[in-house]
mmCIF file of C-alpha atoms in Angstrom:
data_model
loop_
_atom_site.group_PDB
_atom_site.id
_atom_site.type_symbol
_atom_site.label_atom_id
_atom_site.label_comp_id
_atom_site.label_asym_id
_atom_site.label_seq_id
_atom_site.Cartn_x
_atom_site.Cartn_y
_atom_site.Cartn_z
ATOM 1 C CA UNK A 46 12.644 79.669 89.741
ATOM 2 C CA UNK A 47 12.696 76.939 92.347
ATOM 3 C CA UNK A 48 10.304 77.192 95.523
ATOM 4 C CA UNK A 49 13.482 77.121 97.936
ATOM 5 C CA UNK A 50 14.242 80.736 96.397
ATOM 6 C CA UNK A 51 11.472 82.052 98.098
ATOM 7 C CA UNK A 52 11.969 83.572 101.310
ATOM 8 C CA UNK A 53 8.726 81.752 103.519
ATOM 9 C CA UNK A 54 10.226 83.540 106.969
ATOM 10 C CA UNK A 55 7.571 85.979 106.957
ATOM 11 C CA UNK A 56 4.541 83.672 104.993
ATOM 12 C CA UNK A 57 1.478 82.740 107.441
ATOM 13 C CA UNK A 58 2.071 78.675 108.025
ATOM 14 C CA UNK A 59 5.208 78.915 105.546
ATOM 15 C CA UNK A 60 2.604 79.162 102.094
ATOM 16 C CA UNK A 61 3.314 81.364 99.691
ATOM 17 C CA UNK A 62 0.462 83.471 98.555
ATOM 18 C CA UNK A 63 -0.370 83.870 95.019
ATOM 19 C CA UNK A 64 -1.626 86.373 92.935
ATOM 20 C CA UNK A 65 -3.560 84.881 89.624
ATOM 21 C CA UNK A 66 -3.842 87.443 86.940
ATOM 22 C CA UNK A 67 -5.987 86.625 83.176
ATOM 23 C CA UNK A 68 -2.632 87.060 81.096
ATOM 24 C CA UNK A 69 -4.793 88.449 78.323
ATOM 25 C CA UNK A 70 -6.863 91.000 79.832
ATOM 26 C CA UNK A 71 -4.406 91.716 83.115
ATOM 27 C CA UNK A 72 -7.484 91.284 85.580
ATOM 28 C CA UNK A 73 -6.741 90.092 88.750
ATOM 29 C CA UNK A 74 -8.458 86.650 89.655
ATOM 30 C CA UNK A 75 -7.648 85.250 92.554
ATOM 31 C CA UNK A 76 -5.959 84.685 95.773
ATOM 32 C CA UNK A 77 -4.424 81.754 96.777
ATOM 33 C CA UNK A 78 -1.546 79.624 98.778
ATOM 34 C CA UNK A 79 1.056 76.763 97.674
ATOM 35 C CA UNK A 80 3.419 74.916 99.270
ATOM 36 C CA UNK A 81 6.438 73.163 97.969
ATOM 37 C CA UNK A 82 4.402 70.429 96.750
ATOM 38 C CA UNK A 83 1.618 72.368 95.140
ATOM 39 C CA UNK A 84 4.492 74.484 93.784
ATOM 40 C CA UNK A 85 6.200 71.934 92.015
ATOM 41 C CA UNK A 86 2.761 70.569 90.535
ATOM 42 C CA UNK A 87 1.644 73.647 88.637
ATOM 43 C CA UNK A 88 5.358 73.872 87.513
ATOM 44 C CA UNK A 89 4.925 69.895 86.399
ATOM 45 C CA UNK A 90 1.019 69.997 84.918
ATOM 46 C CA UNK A 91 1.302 73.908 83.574
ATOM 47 C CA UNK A 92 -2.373 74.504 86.125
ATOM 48 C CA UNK A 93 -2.289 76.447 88.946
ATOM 49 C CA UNK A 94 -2.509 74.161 91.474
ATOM 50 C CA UNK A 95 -2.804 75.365 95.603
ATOM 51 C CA UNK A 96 -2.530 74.247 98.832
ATOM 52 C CA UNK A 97 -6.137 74.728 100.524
ATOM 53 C CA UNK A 98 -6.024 75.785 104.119
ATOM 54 C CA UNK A 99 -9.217 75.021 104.949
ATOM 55 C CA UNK A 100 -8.892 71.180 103.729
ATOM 56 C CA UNK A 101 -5.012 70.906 104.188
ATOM 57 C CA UNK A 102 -4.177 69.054 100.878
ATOM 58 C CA UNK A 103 -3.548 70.048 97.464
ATOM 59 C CA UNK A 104 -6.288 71.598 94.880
ATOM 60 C CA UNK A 105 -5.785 72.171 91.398
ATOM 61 C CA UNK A 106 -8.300 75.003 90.068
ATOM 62 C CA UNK A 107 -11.181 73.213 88.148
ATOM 63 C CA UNK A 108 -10.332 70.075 89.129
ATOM 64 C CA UNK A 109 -14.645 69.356 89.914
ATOM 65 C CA UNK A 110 -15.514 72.462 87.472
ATOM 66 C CA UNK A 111 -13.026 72.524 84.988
ATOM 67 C CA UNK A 112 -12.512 75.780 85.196
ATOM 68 C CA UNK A 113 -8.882 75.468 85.485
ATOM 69 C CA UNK A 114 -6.503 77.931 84.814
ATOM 70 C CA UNK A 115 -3.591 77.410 82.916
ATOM 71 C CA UNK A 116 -0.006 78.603 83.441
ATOM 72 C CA UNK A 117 1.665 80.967 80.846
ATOM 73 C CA UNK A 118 4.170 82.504 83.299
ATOM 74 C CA UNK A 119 5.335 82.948 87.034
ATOM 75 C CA UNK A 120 7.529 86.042 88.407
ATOM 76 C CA UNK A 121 8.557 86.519 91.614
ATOM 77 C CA UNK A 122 8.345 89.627 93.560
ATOM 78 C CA UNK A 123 11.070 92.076 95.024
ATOM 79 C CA UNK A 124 10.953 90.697 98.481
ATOM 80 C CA UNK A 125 10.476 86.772 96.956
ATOM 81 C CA UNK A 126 7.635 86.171 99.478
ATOM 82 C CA UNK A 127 4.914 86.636 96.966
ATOM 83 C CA UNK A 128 4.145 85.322 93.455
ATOM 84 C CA UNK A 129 2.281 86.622 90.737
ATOM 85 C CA UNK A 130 0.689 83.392 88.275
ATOM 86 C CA UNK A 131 -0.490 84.597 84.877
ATOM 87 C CA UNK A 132 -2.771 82.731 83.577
ATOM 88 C CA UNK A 133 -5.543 81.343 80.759
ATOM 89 C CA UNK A 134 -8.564 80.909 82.536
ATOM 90 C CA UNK A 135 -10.928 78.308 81.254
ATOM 91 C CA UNK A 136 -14.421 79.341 82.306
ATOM 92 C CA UNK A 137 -15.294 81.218 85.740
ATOM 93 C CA UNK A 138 -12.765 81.525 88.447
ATOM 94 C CA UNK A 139 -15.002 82.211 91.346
ATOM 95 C CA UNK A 140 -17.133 79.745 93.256
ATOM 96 C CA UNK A 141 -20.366 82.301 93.012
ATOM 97 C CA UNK A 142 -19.439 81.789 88.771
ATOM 98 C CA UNK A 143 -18.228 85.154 88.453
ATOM 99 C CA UNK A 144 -14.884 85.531 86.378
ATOM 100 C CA UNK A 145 -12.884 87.020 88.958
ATOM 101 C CA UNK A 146 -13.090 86.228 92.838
ATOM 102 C CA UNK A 147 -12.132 90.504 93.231
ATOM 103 C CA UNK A 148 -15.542 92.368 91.783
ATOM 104 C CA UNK A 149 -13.558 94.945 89.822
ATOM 105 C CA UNK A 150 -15.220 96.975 87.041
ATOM 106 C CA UNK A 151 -16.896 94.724 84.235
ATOM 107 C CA UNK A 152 -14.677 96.918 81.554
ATOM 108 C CA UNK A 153 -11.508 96.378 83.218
ATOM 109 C CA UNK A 154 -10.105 94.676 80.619
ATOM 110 C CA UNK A 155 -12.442 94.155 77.858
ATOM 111 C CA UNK A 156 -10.572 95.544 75.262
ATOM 112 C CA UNK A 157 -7.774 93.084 75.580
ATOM 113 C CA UNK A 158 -10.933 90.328 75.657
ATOM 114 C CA UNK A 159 -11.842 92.020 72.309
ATOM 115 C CA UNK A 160 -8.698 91.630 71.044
ATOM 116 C CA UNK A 161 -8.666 88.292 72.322
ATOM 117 C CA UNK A 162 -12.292 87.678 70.249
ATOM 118 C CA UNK A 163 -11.505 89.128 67.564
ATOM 119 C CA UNK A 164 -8.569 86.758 66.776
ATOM 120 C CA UNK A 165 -10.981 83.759 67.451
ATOM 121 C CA UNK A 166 -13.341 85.451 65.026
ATOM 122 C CA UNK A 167 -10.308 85.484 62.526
ATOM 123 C CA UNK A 168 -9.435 81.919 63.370
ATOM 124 C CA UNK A 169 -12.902 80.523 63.094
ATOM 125 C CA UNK A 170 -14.306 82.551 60.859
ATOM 126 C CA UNK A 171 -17.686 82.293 61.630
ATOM 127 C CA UNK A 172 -20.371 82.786 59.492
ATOM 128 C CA UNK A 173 -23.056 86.381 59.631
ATOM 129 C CA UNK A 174 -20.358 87.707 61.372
ATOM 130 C CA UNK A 175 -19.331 91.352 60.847
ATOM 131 C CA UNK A 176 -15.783 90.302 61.690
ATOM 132 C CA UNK A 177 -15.393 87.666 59.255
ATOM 133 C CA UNK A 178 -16.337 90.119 56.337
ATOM 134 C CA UNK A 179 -13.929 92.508 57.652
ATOM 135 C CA UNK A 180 -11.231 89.540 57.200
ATOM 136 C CA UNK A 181 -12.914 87.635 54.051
ATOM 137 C CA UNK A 182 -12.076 91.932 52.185
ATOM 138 C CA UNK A 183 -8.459 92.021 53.380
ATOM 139 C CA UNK A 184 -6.096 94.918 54.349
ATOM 140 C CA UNK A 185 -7.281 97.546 52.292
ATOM 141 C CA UNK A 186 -10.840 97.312 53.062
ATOM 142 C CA UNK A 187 -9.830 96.736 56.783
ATOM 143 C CA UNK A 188 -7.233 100.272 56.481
ATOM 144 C CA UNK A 189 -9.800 102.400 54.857
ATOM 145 C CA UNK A 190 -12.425 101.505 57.658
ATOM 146 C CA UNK A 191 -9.580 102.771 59.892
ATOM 147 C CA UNK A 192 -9.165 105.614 57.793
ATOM 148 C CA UNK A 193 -13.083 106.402 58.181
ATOM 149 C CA UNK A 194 -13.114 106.256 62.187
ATOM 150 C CA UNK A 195 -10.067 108.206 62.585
ATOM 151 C CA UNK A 196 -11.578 110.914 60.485
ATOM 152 C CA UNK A 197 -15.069 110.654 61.684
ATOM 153 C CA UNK A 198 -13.542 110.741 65.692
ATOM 154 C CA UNK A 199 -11.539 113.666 64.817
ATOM 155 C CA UNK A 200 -14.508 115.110 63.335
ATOM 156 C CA UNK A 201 -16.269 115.201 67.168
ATOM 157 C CA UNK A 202 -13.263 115.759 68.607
ATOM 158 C CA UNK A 203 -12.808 119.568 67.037
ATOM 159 C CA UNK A 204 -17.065 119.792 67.189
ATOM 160 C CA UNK A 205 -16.207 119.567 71.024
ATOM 161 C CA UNK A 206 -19.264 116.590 70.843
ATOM 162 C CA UNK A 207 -18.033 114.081 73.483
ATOM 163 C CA UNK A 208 -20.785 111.444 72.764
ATOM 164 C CA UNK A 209 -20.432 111.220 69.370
ATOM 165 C CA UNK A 210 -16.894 111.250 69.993
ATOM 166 C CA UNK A 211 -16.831 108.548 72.771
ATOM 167 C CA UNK A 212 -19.041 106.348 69.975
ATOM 168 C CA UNK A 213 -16.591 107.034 66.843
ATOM 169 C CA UNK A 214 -13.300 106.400 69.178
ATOM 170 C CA UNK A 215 -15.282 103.545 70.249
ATOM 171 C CA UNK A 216 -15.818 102.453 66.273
ATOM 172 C CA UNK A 217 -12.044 103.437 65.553
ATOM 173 C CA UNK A 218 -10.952 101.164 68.236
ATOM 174 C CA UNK A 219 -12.681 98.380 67.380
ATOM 175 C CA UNK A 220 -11.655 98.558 63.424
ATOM 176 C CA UNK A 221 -7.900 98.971 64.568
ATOM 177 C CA UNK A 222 -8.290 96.063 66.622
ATOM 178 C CA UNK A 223 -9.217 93.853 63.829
ATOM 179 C CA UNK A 224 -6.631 95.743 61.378
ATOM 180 C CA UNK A 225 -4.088 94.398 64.186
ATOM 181 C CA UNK A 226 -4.762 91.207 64.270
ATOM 182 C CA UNK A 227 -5.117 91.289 60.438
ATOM 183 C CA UNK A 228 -1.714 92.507 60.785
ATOM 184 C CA UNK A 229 -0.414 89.686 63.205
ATOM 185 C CA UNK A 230 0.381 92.097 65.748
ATOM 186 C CA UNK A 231 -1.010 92.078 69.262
ATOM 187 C CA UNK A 232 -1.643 94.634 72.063
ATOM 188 C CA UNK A 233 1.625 93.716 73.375
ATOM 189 C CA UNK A 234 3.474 94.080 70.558
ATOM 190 C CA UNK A 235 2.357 98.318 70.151
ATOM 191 C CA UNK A 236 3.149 98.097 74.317
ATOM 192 C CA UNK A 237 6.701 97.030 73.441
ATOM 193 C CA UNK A 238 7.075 99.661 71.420
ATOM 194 C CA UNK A 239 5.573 102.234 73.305
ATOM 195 C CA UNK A 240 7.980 101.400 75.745
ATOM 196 C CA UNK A 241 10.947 101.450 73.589
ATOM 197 C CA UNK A 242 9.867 105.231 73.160
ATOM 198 C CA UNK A 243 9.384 106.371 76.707
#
């Protein structure tokens, strides 16, 4: 994708706005503008670099915070006058130190940010953490706590208890996360299939 392929006729001041999105958690974080130059500079450096209005001259996120945001892919849309930037953030994105510059629902999200701990947790392997014992017993140990939470969510499902079963799913969830990762397989992965299916 080159910036001439975008169609600017109908931009504001011939920028391209674009959409940043968390690529692991699929919030949306900002809003922003490039121009050919600022285009071809995220495409060079891999960080999302913008064209600010207000200044008229190139910014690249976190260049005075650090809180950049790094590039893990670009798409077009239908009408190529928009594009969508998913990203790695590193730290806030907004000004006011909030992760997101839209205030959508805290959980929006958060299990993909589990998933996303719970592979650091398996990478670091921290110490007093429930996680790392999870990992340090293997598969089997990992399966049967699956096992358990299935069974015990079930249980509260048929008991027609929808707190109990909220808190169990909630358990289940959070044991098949790990078993996934134990498992080298990602959200994305069970997506792909999913989709496959539909």
């Amino acid at each position: 994708m080159n910036f001439s392929d975008f169609n600017l006729s109908k931009c504001a001041d011939s920028l391209l706005p674009v959409i940043v999105q968390d690529s692991v958690t699929l919030r949306v974080l900002m809003l922003g503008y490039m121009n050919r130059e600022a285009f071809d500079k995220t495409v060079a450096t891999g960080l999302v670099t913008f064209f600010s209005r207000t200044r008229g001259t190139l910014w690249t996120k976190g260049e005075t915070s650090g809180n950049y945001l790094k590039v893990v892919d670009m798409y077009a849309d239908c009408d190529m006058d928009t594009l969508l930037v998913k990203a790695l953030p590193v730290g806030p994105v907004c000004h006011r130190g909030t992760t997101a510059c839209f205030d959508t629902p805290a959980e929006e999200g958060f299990i993909r940010s589990l998933s996303a701990l719970v592979a650091r947790r398996h990478a670091e392997m921290p110490e007093d953490s429930y996680t790392t014992r999870l990992f340090i017993k293997g598969v089997k140990k990992i399966a049967q706590k699956v096992g358990e939470e299935a069974v015990e969510s079930a249980v509260e499902a048929v008991d027609g208890n929808r707190s109990r079963f909220i808190y169990e799913a909630s358990d289940l969830m959070f044991h098949y996360l790990v078993l996934l990762e134990q498992m080298g397989v990602t959200i994305s992965d069970i997506e792909r299939e999913l989709v496959k299916r539909h």
